[in-house]
């Protein structure tokens, strides 16, 4: 069944959306949230809201765009600063005794285990950098550069 033929019944429609887009939405949620538990909560919230608001889905946007719109709003709600929350929490990198908190770089031009470890560490650093961005900057970056939406679609979602 294609997205164009989504059932009118909210339970059946959301079940189809979960089957079609649940994994992709979780992948994006994990990049937005950083922790698997928060990503799971975000995905659950998205599909719960989709079920509750199914009557508002008019079909003008793609269902995936609509789900990402719900996710963007839910993510912003999840990351609002709460009363008494500190402005900044030091990361482990901030506490390291190296200049600017970075470990020395060791390059391996031959590949092998060291090159693979360097690649993994690079991915971790980029992920940490994305997660360090304020949510208002993180959302459009992930939607555009990770998910692959064009600028117009990102604007619609946000």
mmCIF file of N, CA, C and O in Angstrom, residues 2-106:
data_model
loop_
_atom_site.group_PDB
_atom_site.id
_atom_site.type_symbol
_atom_site.label_atom_id
_atom_site.label_comp_id
_atom_site.label_asym_id
_atom_site.label_seq_id
_atom_site.Cartn_x
_atom_site.Cartn_y
_atom_site.Cartn_z
ATOM 1 N N UNK A 2 0.624 2.180 -0.863
ATOM 2 C CA UNK A 2 1.444 3.381 -0.965
ATOM 3 C C UNK A 2 0.954 4.440 0.006
ATOM 4 O O UNK A 2 -0.143 4.350 0.539
ATOM 5 N N UNK A 3 1.790 5.485 0.189
ATOM 6 C CA UNK A 3 1.399 6.578 1.078
ATOM 7 C C UNK A 3 0.131 7.270 0.590
ATOM 8 O O UNK A 3 -0.644 7.742 1.390
ATOM 9 N N UNK A 4 -0.078 7.312 -0.712
ATOM 10 C CA UNK A 4 -1.248 7.976 -1.266
ATOM 11 C C UNK A 4 -2.524 7.243 -0.870
ATOM 12 O O UNK A 4 -3.596 7.818 -0.863
ATOM 13 N N UNK A 5 -2.425 5.973 -0.527
ATOM 14 C CA UNK A 5 -3.586 5.168 -0.200
ATOM 15 C C UNK A 5 -3.667 4.867 1.291
ATOM 16 O O UNK A 5 -4.069 3.782 1.682
ATOM 17 N N UNK A 6 -3.295 5.817 2.128
ATOM 18 C CA UNK A 6 -3.370 5.589 3.572
ATOM 19 C C UNK A 6 -4.823 5.456 3.994
ATOM 20 O O UNK A 6 -5.691 6.185 3.507
ATOM 21 N N UNK A 7 -5.108 4.530 4.898
ATOM 22 C CA UNK A 7 -6.485 4.337 5.344
ATOM 23 C C UNK A 7 -7.026 5.555 6.087
ATOM 24 O O UNK A 7 -6.273 6.334 6.671
ATOM 25 N N UNK A 8 -8.332 5.703 6.105
ATOM 26 C CA UNK A 8 -8.975 6.809 6.816
ATOM 27 C C UNK A 8 -8.975 6.553 8.322
ATOM 28 O O UNK A 8 -8.959 7.494 9.120
ATOM 29 N N UNK A 9 -8.980 5.294 8.697
ATOM 30 C CA UNK A 9 -8.976 4.928 10.115
ATOM 31 C C UNK A 9 -7.626 5.289 10.739
ATOM 32 O O UNK A 9 -6.585 4.842 10.244
ATOM 33 N N UNK A 10 -7.626 6.093 11.818
ATOM 34 C CA UNK A 10 -6.351 6.527 12.408
ATOM 35 C C UNK A 10 -5.455 5.372 12.848
ATOM 36 O O UNK A 10 -4.253 5.411 12.619
ATOM 37 N N UNK A 11 -6.030 4.349 13.460
ATOM 38 C CA UNK A 11 -5.207 3.234 13.941
ATOM 39 C C UNK A 11 -4.518 2.527 12.777
ATOM 40 O O UNK A 11 -3.318 2.237 12.835
ATOM 41 N N UNK A 12 -5.251 2.262 11.717
ATOM 42 C CA UNK A 12 -4.670 1.582 10.560
ATOM 43 C C UNK A 12 -3.657 2.477 9.847
ATOM 44 O O UNK A 12 -2.601 2.004 9.406
ATOM 45 N N UNK A 13 -3.973 3.769 9.744
ATOM 46 C CA UNK A 13 -3.062 4.699 9.070
ATOM 47 C C UNK A 13 -1.741 4.814 9.829
ATOM 48 O O UNK A 13 -0.666 4.741 9.226
ATOM 49 N N UNK A 14 -1.825 4.982 11.129
ATOM 50 C CA UNK A 14 -0.598 5.134 11.935
ATOM 51 C C UNK A 14 0.186 3.829 11.948
ATOM 52 O O UNK A 14 1.414 3.838 11.889
ATOM 53 N N UNK A 15 -0.500 2.713 11.967
ATOM 54 C CA UNK A 15 0.192 1.423 11.896
ATOM 55 C C UNK A 15 0.994 1.331 10.598
ATOM 56 O O UNK A 15 2.142 0.896 10.596
ATOM 57 N N UNK A 16 0.394 1.778 9.503
ATOM 58 C CA UNK A 16 1.109 1.778 8.216
ATOM 59 C C UNK A 16 2.283 2.754 8.257
ATOM 60 O O UNK A 16 3.364 2.455 7.758
ATOM 61 N N UNK A 17 2.079 3.941 8.831
ATOM 62 C CA UNK A 17 3.162 4.926 8.912
ATOM 63 C C UNK A 17 4.317 4.398 9.756
ATOM 64 O O UNK A 17 5.485 4.617 9.424
ATOM 65 N N UNK A 18 4.001 3.701 10.839
ATOM 66 C CA UNK A 18 5.061 3.103 11.670
ATOM 67 C C UNK A 18 5.846 2.086 10.848
ATOM 68 O O UNK A 18 7.078 2.080 10.858
ATOM 69 N N UNK A 19 5.117 1.232 10.118
ATOM 70 C CA UNK A 19 5.791 0.220 9.300
ATOM 71 C C UNK A 19 6.648 0.859 8.206
ATOM 72 O O UNK A 19 7.767 0.426 7.949
ATOM 73 N N UNK A 20 6.116 1.914 7.578
ATOM 74 C CA UNK A 20 6.821 2.548 6.463
ATOM 75 C C UNK A 20 7.966 3.462 6.904
ATOM 76 O O UNK A 20 8.979 3.565 6.213
ATOM 77 N N UNK A 21 7.795 4.161 8.031
ATOM 78 C CA UNK A 21 8.736 5.232 8.376
ATOM 79 C C UNK A 21 9.305 5.167 9.792
ATOM 80 O O UNK A 21 10.101 6.025 10.160
ATOM 81 N N UNK A 22 8.893 4.186 10.585
ATOM 82 C CA UNK A 22 9.332 4.111 11.978
ATOM 83 C C UNK A 22 10.844 4.043 12.136
ATOM 84 O O UNK A 22 11.428 4.759 12.939
ATOM 85 N N UNK A 23 11.477 3.194 11.355
ATOM 86 C CA UNK A 23 12.935 3.044 11.451
ATOM 87 C C UNK A 23 13.675 4.310 11.055
ATOM 88 O O UNK A 23 14.623 4.723 11.725
ATOM 89 N N UNK A 24 13.232 4.921 9.983
ATOM 90 C CA UNK A 24 13.873 6.160 9.512
ATOM 91 C C UNK A 24 13.689 7.283 10.534
ATOM 92 O O UNK A 24 14.617 8.035 10.816
ATOM 93 N N UNK A 25 12.478 7.363 11.091
ATOM 94 C CA UNK A 25 12.201 8.389 12.093
ATOM 95 C C UNK A 25 13.048 8.168 13.350
ATOM 96 O O UNK A 25 13.562 9.117 13.930
ATOM 97 N N UNK A 26 13.234 6.906 13.738
ATOM 98 C CA UNK A 26 14.080 6.611 14.894
ATOM 99 C C UNK A 26 15.528 7.012 14.617
ATOM 100 O O UNK A 26 16.203 7.563 15.488
ATOM 101 N N UNK A 27 16.010 6.747 13.418
ATOM 102 C CA UNK A 27 17.384 7.128 13.069
ATOM 103 C C UNK A 27 17.603 8.625 13.189
ATOM 104 O O UNK A 27 18.617 9.075 13.720
ATOM 105 N N UNK A 28 16.639 9.405 12.727
ATOM 106 C CA UNK A 28 16.744 10.859 12.832
ATOM 107 C C UNK A 28 16.599 11.288 14.282
ATOM 108 O O UNK A 28 17.328 12.157 14.757
ATOM 109 N N UNK A 29 15.676 10.669 14.996
ATOM 110 C CA UNK A 29 15.467 11.016 16.410
ATOM 111 C C UNK A 29 16.732 10.756 17.223
ATOM 112 O O UNK A 29 17.073 11.537 18.108
ATOM 113 N N UNK A 30 17.447 9.697 16.899
ATOM 114 C CA UNK A 30 18.674 9.414 17.650
ATOM 115 C C UNK A 30 19.734 10.472 17.384
ATOM 116 O O UNK A 30 20.528 10.805 18.266
ATOM 117 N N UNK A 31 19.737 11.053 16.193
ATOM 118 C CA UNK A 31 20.681 12.141 15.896
ATOM 119 C C UNK A 31 20.254 13.442 16.556
ATOM 120 O O UNK A 31 21.079 14.259 16.920
ATOM 121 N N UNK A 32 18.966 13.640 16.690
ATOM 122 C CA UNK A 32 18.479 14.861 17.327
ATOM 123 C C UNK A 32 18.619 14.804 18.835
ATOM 124 O O UNK A 32 18.934 15.806 19.469
ATOM 125 N N UNK A 33 18.373 13.630 19.402
ATOM 126 C CA UNK A 33 18.302 13.514 20.861
ATOM 127 C C UNK A 33 19.622 13.091 21.498
ATOM 128 O O UNK A 33 19.933 13.522 22.595
ATOM 129 N N UNK A 34 20.359 12.221 20.845
ATOM 130 C CA UNK A 34 21.641 11.802 21.388
ATOM 131 C C UNK A 34 21.577 10.527 22.193
ATOM 132 O O UNK A 34 22.480 9.724 22.133
ATOM 133 N N UNK A 35 20.522 10.333 22.957
ATOM 134 C CA UNK A 35 20.413 9.129 23.796
ATOM 135 C C UNK A 35 19.297 8.244 23.255
ATOM 136 O O UNK A 35 18.230 8.734 22.896
ATOM 137 N N UNK A 36 19.520 6.931 23.203
ATOM 138 C CA UNK A 36 18.498 6.024 22.657
ATOM 139 C C UNK A 36 17.142 6.148 23.364
ATOM 140 O O UNK A 36 16.105 6.093 22.721
ATOM 141 N N UNK A 37 17.165 6.339 24.676
ATOM 142 C CA UNK A 37 15.905 6.446 25.418
ATOM 143 C C UNK A 37 15.111 7.673 24.977
ATOM 144 O O UNK A 37 13.895 7.619 24.824
ATOM 145 N N UNK A 38 15.803 8.788 24.780
ATOM 146 C CA UNK A 38 15.134 10.006 24.332
ATOM 147 C C UNK A 38 14.622 9.845 22.905
ATOM 148 O O UNK A 38 13.535 10.332 22.572
ATOM 149 N N UNK A 39 15.392 9.173 22.063
ATOM 150 C CA UNK A 39 14.959 8.940 20.680
ATOM 151 C C UNK A 39 13.704 8.074 20.665
ATOM 152 O O UNK A 39 12.753 8.349 19.917
ATOM 153 N N UNK A 40 13.678 7.038 21.492
ATOM 154 C CA UNK A 40 12.489 6.187 21.582
ATOM 155 C C UNK A 40 11.287 6.992 22.056
ATOM 156 O O UNK A 40 10.181 6.839 21.524
ATOM 157 N N UNK A 41 11.496 7.842 23.067
ATOM 158 C CA UNK A 41 10.410 8.689 23.561
ATOM 159 C C UNK A 41 9.901 9.624 22.470
ATOM 160 O O UNK A 41 8.693 9.834 22.335
ATOM 161 N N UNK A 42 10.822 10.192 21.710
ATOM 162 C CA UNK A 42 10.429 11.111 20.640
ATOM 163 C C UNK A 42 9.608 10.400 19.567
ATOM 164 O O UNK A 42 8.555 10.886 19.150
ATOM 165 N N UNK A 43 10.055 9.228 19.145
ATOM 166 C CA UNK A 43 9.329 8.476 18.117
ATOM 167 C C UNK A 43 7.946 8.084 18.635
ATOM 168 O O UNK A 43 6.941 8.208 17.930
ATOM 169 N N UNK A 44 7.898 7.645 19.876
ATOM 170 C CA UNK A 44 6.600 7.287 20.474
ATOM 171 C C UNK A 44 5.678 8.501 20.497
ATOM 172 O O UNK A 44 4.501 8.399 20.139
ATOM 173 N N UNK A 45 6.203 9.647 20.878
ATOM 174 C CA UNK A 45 5.411 10.872 20.914
ATOM 175 C C UNK A 45 4.924 11.262 19.525
ATOM 176 O O UNK A 45 3.784 11.688 19.346
ATOM 177 N N UNK A 46 5.764 11.109 18.515
ATOM 178 C CA UNK A 46 5.385 11.449 17.141
ATOM 179 C C UNK A 46 4.196 10.608 16.689
ATOM 180 O O UNK A 46 3.193 11.129 16.185
ATOM 181 N N UNK A 47 4.276 9.306 16.886
ATOM 182 C CA UNK A 47 3.194 8.452 16.410
ATOM 183 C C UNK A 47 1.935 8.578 17.274
ATOM 184 O O UNK A 47 0.821 8.456 16.762
ATOM 185 N N UNK A 48 2.104 8.872 18.531
ATOM 186 C CA UNK A 48 0.944 9.137 19.386
ATOM 187 C C UNK A 48 0.225 10.409 18.914
ATOM 188 O O UNK A 48 -1.003 10.425 18.778
ATOM 189 N N UNK A 49 1.000 11.462 18.619
ATOM 190 C CA UNK A 49 0.410 12.699 18.110
ATOM 191 C C UNK A 49 -0.212 12.477 16.723
ATOM 192 O O UNK A 49 -1.265 13.047 16.428
ATOM 193 N N UNK A 50 0.432 11.678 15.888
ATOM 194 C CA UNK A 50 -0.129 11.389 14.568
ATOM 195 C C UNK A 50 -1.484 10.699 14.720
ATOM 196 O O UNK A 50 -2.437 11.015 13.995
ATOM 197 N N UNK A 51 -1.589 9.785 15.663
ATOM 198 C CA UNK A 51 -2.858 9.098 15.909
ATOM 199 C C UNK A 51 -3.917 10.091 16.402
ATOM 200 O O UNK A 51 -5.036 10.119 15.896
ATOM 201 N N UNK A 52 -3.527 10.908 17.376
ATOM 202 C CA UNK A 52 -4.479 11.873 17.957
ATOM 203 C C UNK A 52 -4.917 12.930 16.946
ATOM 204 O O UNK A 52 -6.036 13.398 16.983
ATOM 205 N N UNK A 53 -4.023 13.321 16.051
ATOM 206 C CA UNK A 53 -4.285 14.423 15.120
ATOM 207 C C UNK A 53 -4.563 13.953 13.688
ATOM 208 O O UNK A 53 -4.520 14.753 12.766
ATOM 209 N N UNK A 54 -4.826 12.658 13.520
ATOM 210 C CA UNK A 54 -5.015 12.128 12.181
ATOM 211 C C UNK A 54 -6.101 12.883 11.421
ATOM 212 O O UNK A 54 -5.990 13.106 10.221
ATOM 213 N N UNK A 55 -7.124 13.313 12.118
ATOM 214 C CA UNK A 55 -8.225 14.035 11.456
ATOM 215 C C UNK A 55 -7.754 15.376 10.875
ATOM 216 O O UNK A 55 -8.399 15.934 10.002
ATOM 217 N N UNK A 56 -6.597 15.889 11.351
ATOM 218 C CA UNK A 56 -6.074 17.155 10.847
ATOM 219 C C UNK A 56 -5.170 16.983 9.628
ATOM 220 O O UNK A 56 -4.841 17.949 8.964
ATOM 221 N N UNK A 57 -4.752 15.759 9.348
ATOM 222 C CA UNK A 57 -3.895 15.511 8.190
ATOM 223 C C UNK A 57 -4.749 15.631 6.931
ATOM 224 O O UNK A 57 -5.665 14.852 6.712
ATOM 225 N N UNK A 58 -4.443 16.623 6.123
ATOM 226 C CA UNK A 58 -5.247 16.913 4.935
ATOM 227 C C UNK A 58 -4.684 16.279 3.671
ATOM 228 O O UNK A 58 -5.314 16.327 2.620
ATOM 229 N N UNK A 59 -3.498 15.758 3.736
ATOM 230 C CA UNK A 59 -2.907 15.115 2.571
ATOM 231 C C UNK A 59 -2.211 16.062 1.611
ATOM 232 O O UNK A 59 -1.765 15.649 0.547
ATOM 233 N N UNK A 60 -2.112 17.351 1.981
ATOM 234 C CA UNK A 60 -1.406 18.304 1.099
ATOM 235 C C UNK A 60 0.088 18.050 1.123
ATOM 236 O O UNK A 60 0.759 18.195 0.114
ATOM 237 N N UNK A 61 0.616 17.706 2.278
ATOM 238 C CA UNK A 61 2.041 17.372 2.411
ATOM 239 C C UNK A 61 2.170 15.849 2.377
ATOM 240 O O UNK A 61 1.206 15.120 2.613
ATOM 241 N N UNK A 62 3.375 15.392 2.095
ATOM 242 C CA UNK A 62 3.633 13.954 2.187
ATOM 243 C C UNK A 62 3.499 13.535 3.647
ATOM 244 O O UNK A 62 3.860 14.300 4.548
ATOM 245 N N UNK A 63 3.034 12.330 3.925
ATOM 246 C CA UNK A 63 2.930 11.877 5.313
ATOM 247 C C UNK A 63 4.262 11.948 6.057
ATOM 248 O O UNK A 63 4.306 12.307 7.229
ATOM 249 N N UNK A 64 5.364 11.662 5.358
ATOM 250 C CA UNK A 64 6.681 11.723 6.000
ATOM 251 C C UNK A 64 7.008 13.156 6.423
ATOM 252 O O UNK A 64 7.536 13.382 7.514
ATOM 253 N N UNK A 65 6.688 14.121 5.582
ATOM 254 C CA UNK A 65 6.911 15.524 5.934
ATOM 255 C C UNK A 65 6.080 15.902 7.152
ATOM 256 O O UNK A 65 6.553 16.589 8.059
ATOM 257 N N UNK A 66 4.838 15.441 7.187
ATOM 258 C CA UNK A 66 3.955 15.697 8.329
ATOM 259 C C UNK A 66 4.532 15.081 9.603
ATOM 260 O O UNK A 66 4.557 15.720 10.652
ATOM 261 N N UNK A 67 5.043 13.855 9.520
ATOM 262 C CA UNK A 67 5.645 13.209 10.693
ATOM 263 C C UNK A 67 6.871 13.977 11.180
ATOM 264 O O UNK A 67 7.074 14.148 12.382
ATOM 265 N N UNK A 68 7.701 14.453 10.243
ATOM 266 C CA UNK A 68 8.878 15.223 10.639
ATOM 267 C C UNK A 68 8.484 16.560 11.262
ATOM 268 O O UNK A 68 9.173 17.058 12.147
ATOM 269 N N UNK A 69 7.383 17.135 10.811
ATOM 270 C CA UNK A 69 6.893 18.367 11.431
ATOM 271 C C UNK A 69 6.508 18.098 12.883
ATOM 272 O O UNK A 69 6.871 18.860 13.787
ATOM 273 N N UNK A 70 5.799 17.013 13.108
ATOM 274 C CA UNK A 70 5.434 16.624 14.469
ATOM 275 C C UNK A 70 6.697 16.366 15.286
ATOM 276 O O UNK A 70 6.811 16.802 16.430
ATOM 277 N N UNK A 71 7.669 15.669 14.687
ATOM 278 C CA UNK A 71 8.917 15.356 15.394
ATOM 279 C C UNK A 71 9.682 16.617 15.762
ATOM 280 O O UNK A 71 10.222 16.730 16.870
ATOM 281 N N UNK A 72 9.749 17.581 14.835
ATOM 282 C CA UNK A 72 10.474 18.822 15.109
ATOM 283 C C UNK A 72 9.854 19.554 16.299
ATOM 284 O O UNK A 72 10.571 20.018 17.195
ATOM 285 N N UNK A 73 8.545 19.641 16.323
ATOM 286 C CA UNK A 73 7.874 20.331 17.435
ATOM 287 C C UNK A 73 8.044 19.567 18.747
ATOM 288 O O UNK A 73 8.279 20.171 19.789
ATOM 289 N N UNK A 74 7.916 18.250 18.692
ATOM 290 C CA UNK A 74 8.076 17.438 19.899
ATOM 291 C C UNK A 74 9.507 17.533 20.425
ATOM 292 O O UNK A 74 9.730 17.625 21.636
ATOM 293 N N UNK A 75 10.474 17.551 19.526
ATOM 294 C CA UNK A 75 11.881 17.658 19.926
ATOM 295 C C UNK A 75 12.142 19.008 20.588
ATOM 296 O O UNK A 75 12.833 19.084 21.594
ATOM 297 N N UNK A 76 11.579 20.064 20.024
ATOM 298 C CA UNK A 76 11.748 21.389 20.631
ATOM 299 C C UNK A 76 11.137 21.423 22.028
ATOM 300 O O UNK A 76 11.723 21.984 22.947
ATOM 301 N N UNK A 77 9.966 20.788 22.196
ATOM 302 C CA UNK A 77 9.353 20.735 23.535
ATOM 303 C C UNK A 77 10.227 19.946 24.505
ATOM 304 O O UNK A 77 10.392 20.325 25.654
ATOM 305 N N UNK A 78 10.797 18.840 24.027
ATOM 306 C CA UNK A 78 11.629 18.002 24.892
ATOM 307 C C UNK A 78 12.892 18.727 25.347
ATOM 308 O O UNK A 78 13.410 18.456 26.426
ATOM 309 N N UNK A 79 13.394 19.651 24.524
ATOM 310 C CA UNK A 79 14.668 20.297 24.825
ATOM 311 C C UNK A 79 14.537 21.722 25.337
ATOM 312 O O UNK A 79 15.536 22.426 25.430
ATOM 313 N N UNK A 80 13.328 22.118 25.667
ATOM 314 C CA UNK A 80 13.178 23.439 26.280
ATOM 315 C C UNK A 80 13.897 23.459 27.614
ATOM 316 O O UNK A 80 13.868 22.487 28.358
ATOM 317 N N UNK A 81 14.513 24.568 27.899
ATOM 318 C CA UNK A 81 15.199 24.711 29.170
ATOM 319 C C UNK A 81 14.176 24.683 30.297
ATOM 320 O O UNK A 81 13.173 25.374 30.265
ATOM 321 N N UNK A 82 14.429 23.830 31.262
ATOM 322 C CA UNK A 82 13.531 23.713 32.397
ATOM 323 C C UNK A 82 14.007 24.600 33.534
ATOM 324 O O UNK A 82 15.193 24.898 33.644
ATOM 325 N N UNK A 83 13.100 24.999 34.370
ATOM 326 C CA UNK A 83 13.421 25.852 35.501
ATOM 327 C C UNK A 83 14.502 25.192 36.360
ATOM 328 O O UNK A 83 14.399 24.012 36.702
ATOM 329 N N UNK A 84 15.535 25.952 36.690
ATOM 330 C CA UNK A 84 16.607 25.458 37.541
ATOM 331 C C UNK A 84 17.684 24.681 36.801
ATOM 332 O O UNK A 84 18.670 24.276 37.391
ATOM 333 N N UNK A 85 17.515 24.469 35.519
ATOM 334 C CA UNK A 85 18.495 23.731 34.727
ATOM 335 C C UNK A 85 19.722 24.605 34.499
ATOM 336 O O UNK A 85 19.595 25.786 34.188
ATOM 337 N N UNK A 86 20.928 24.054 34.655
ATOM 338 C CA UNK A 86 22.126 24.873 34.452
ATOM 339 C C UNK A 86 22.260 25.313 33.002
ATOM 340 O O UNK A 86 21.801 24.639 32.090
ATOM 341 N N UNK A 87 22.890 26.456 32.794
ATOM 342 C CA UNK A 87 23.108 26.986 31.443
ATOM 343 C C UNK A 87 24.048 26.092 30.637
ATOM 344 O O UNK A 87 23.876 25.921 29.455
ATOM 345 N N UNK A 88 25.072 25.544 31.291
ATOM 346 C CA UNK A 88 26.069 24.751 30.579
ATOM 347 C C UNK A 88 26.561 23.635 31.489
ATOM 348 O O UNK A 88 26.827 23.864 32.660
ATOM 349 N N UNK A 89 26.682 22.438 30.920
ATOM 350 C CA UNK A 89 27.292 21.322 31.646
ATOM 351 C C UNK A 89 28.591 20.995 30.934
ATOM 352 O O UNK A 89 28.610 20.835 29.704
ATOM 353 N N UNK A 90 29.674 20.918 31.677
ATOM 354 C CA UNK A 90 30.967 20.618 31.086
ATOM 355 C C UNK A 90 30.963 19.197 30.543
ATOM 356 O O UNK A 90 30.431 18.286 31.162
ATOM 357 N N UNK A 91 31.550 19.023 29.390
ATOM 358 C CA UNK A 91 31.671 17.677 28.833
ATOM 359 C C UNK A 91 32.990 17.074 29.292
ATOM 360 O O UNK A 91 33.878 17.776 29.790
ATOM 361 N N UNK A 92 33.131 15.798 29.081
ATOM 362 C CA UNK A 92 34.362 15.118 29.439
ATOM 363 C C UNK A 92 35.542 15.709 28.677
ATOM 364 O O UNK A 92 36.627 15.875 29.228
ATOM 365 N N UNK A 93 35.325 16.064 27.395
ATOM 366 C CA UNK A 93 36.400 16.652 26.592
ATOM 367 C C UNK A 93 36.911 17.959 27.206
ATOM 368 O O UNK A 93 38.097 18.278 27.101
ATOM 369 N N UNK A 94 36.013 18.732 27.831
ATOM 370 C CA UNK A 94 36.425 19.990 28.457
ATOM 371 C C UNK A 94 37.385 19.758 29.626
ATOM 372 O O UNK A 94 38.150 20.645 29.996
ATOM 373 N N UNK A 95 37.338 18.572 30.203
ATOM 374 C CA UNK A 95 38.147 18.276 31.372
ATOM 375 C C UNK A 95 39.498 17.634 31.036
ATOM 376 O O UNK A 95 40.347 17.484 31.904
ATOM 377 N N UNK A 96 39.695 17.277 29.770
ATOM 378 C CA UNK A 96 40.953 16.650 29.373
ATOM 379 C C UNK A 96 42.109 17.648 29.433
ATOM 380 O O UNK A 96 41.920 18.836 29.175
ATOM 381 N N UNK A 97 43.329 17.173 29.754
ATOM 382 C CA UNK A 97 44.466 18.072 29.904
ATOM 383 C C UNK A 97 45.130 18.480 28.586
ATOM 384 O O UNK A 97 46.207 19.026 28.592
ATOM 385 N N UNK A 98 44.500 18.221 27.446
ATOM 386 C CA UNK A 98 45.092 18.575 26.156
ATOM 387 C C UNK A 98 44.596 19.940 25.721
ATOM 388 O O UNK A 98 43.569 20.417 26.162
ATOM 389 N N UNK A 99 45.326 20.550 24.795
ATOM 390 C CA UNK A 99 44.927 21.834 24.252
ATOM 391 C C UNK A 99 43.564 21.677 23.588
ATOM 392 O O UNK A 99 43.341 20.745 22.838
ATOM 393 N N UNK A 100 42.662 22.544 23.864
ATOM 394 C CA UNK A 100 41.279 22.571 23.387
ATOM 395 C C UNK A 100 40.553 21.241 23.562
ATOM 396 O O UNK A 100 39.589 20.938 22.871
ATOM 397 N N UNK A 101 40.987 20.420 24.531
ATOM 398 C CA UNK A 101 40.275 19.207 24.876
ATOM 399 C C UNK A 101 40.376 18.080 23.874
ATOM 400 O O UNK A 101 39.726 17.068 24.024
ATOM 401 N N UNK A 102 41.175 18.233 22.834
ATOM 402 C CA UNK A 102 41.253 17.206 21.789
ATOM 403 C C UNK A 102 42.434 16.279 22.035
ATOM 404 O O UNK A 102 43.512 16.720 22.410
ATOM 405 N N UNK A 103 42.211 15.027 21.811
ATOM 406 C CA UNK A 103 43.291 14.061 21.905
ATOM 407 C C UNK A 103 44.195 14.208 20.687
ATOM 408 O O UNK A 103 43.730 14.589 19.613
ATOM 409 N N UNK A 104 45.490 13.931 20.823
ATOM 410 C CA UNK A 104 46.379 14.034 19.675
ATOM 411 C C UNK A 104 45.928 13.102 18.553
ATOM 412 O O UNK A 104 45.439 12.023 18.800
ATOM 413 N N UNK A 105 46.119 13.544 17.327
ATOM 414 C CA UNK A 105 45.698 12.773 16.168
ATOM 415 C C UNK A 105 46.836 11.876 15.710
ATOM 416 O O UNK A 105 47.981 12.310 15.609
ATOM 417 N N UNK A 106 46.520 10.626 15.446
ATOM 418 C CA UNK A 106 47.494 9.677 14.921
ATOM 419 C C UNK A 106 46.940 9.194 13.591
ATOM 420 O O UNK A 106 45.853 8.632 13.538
#
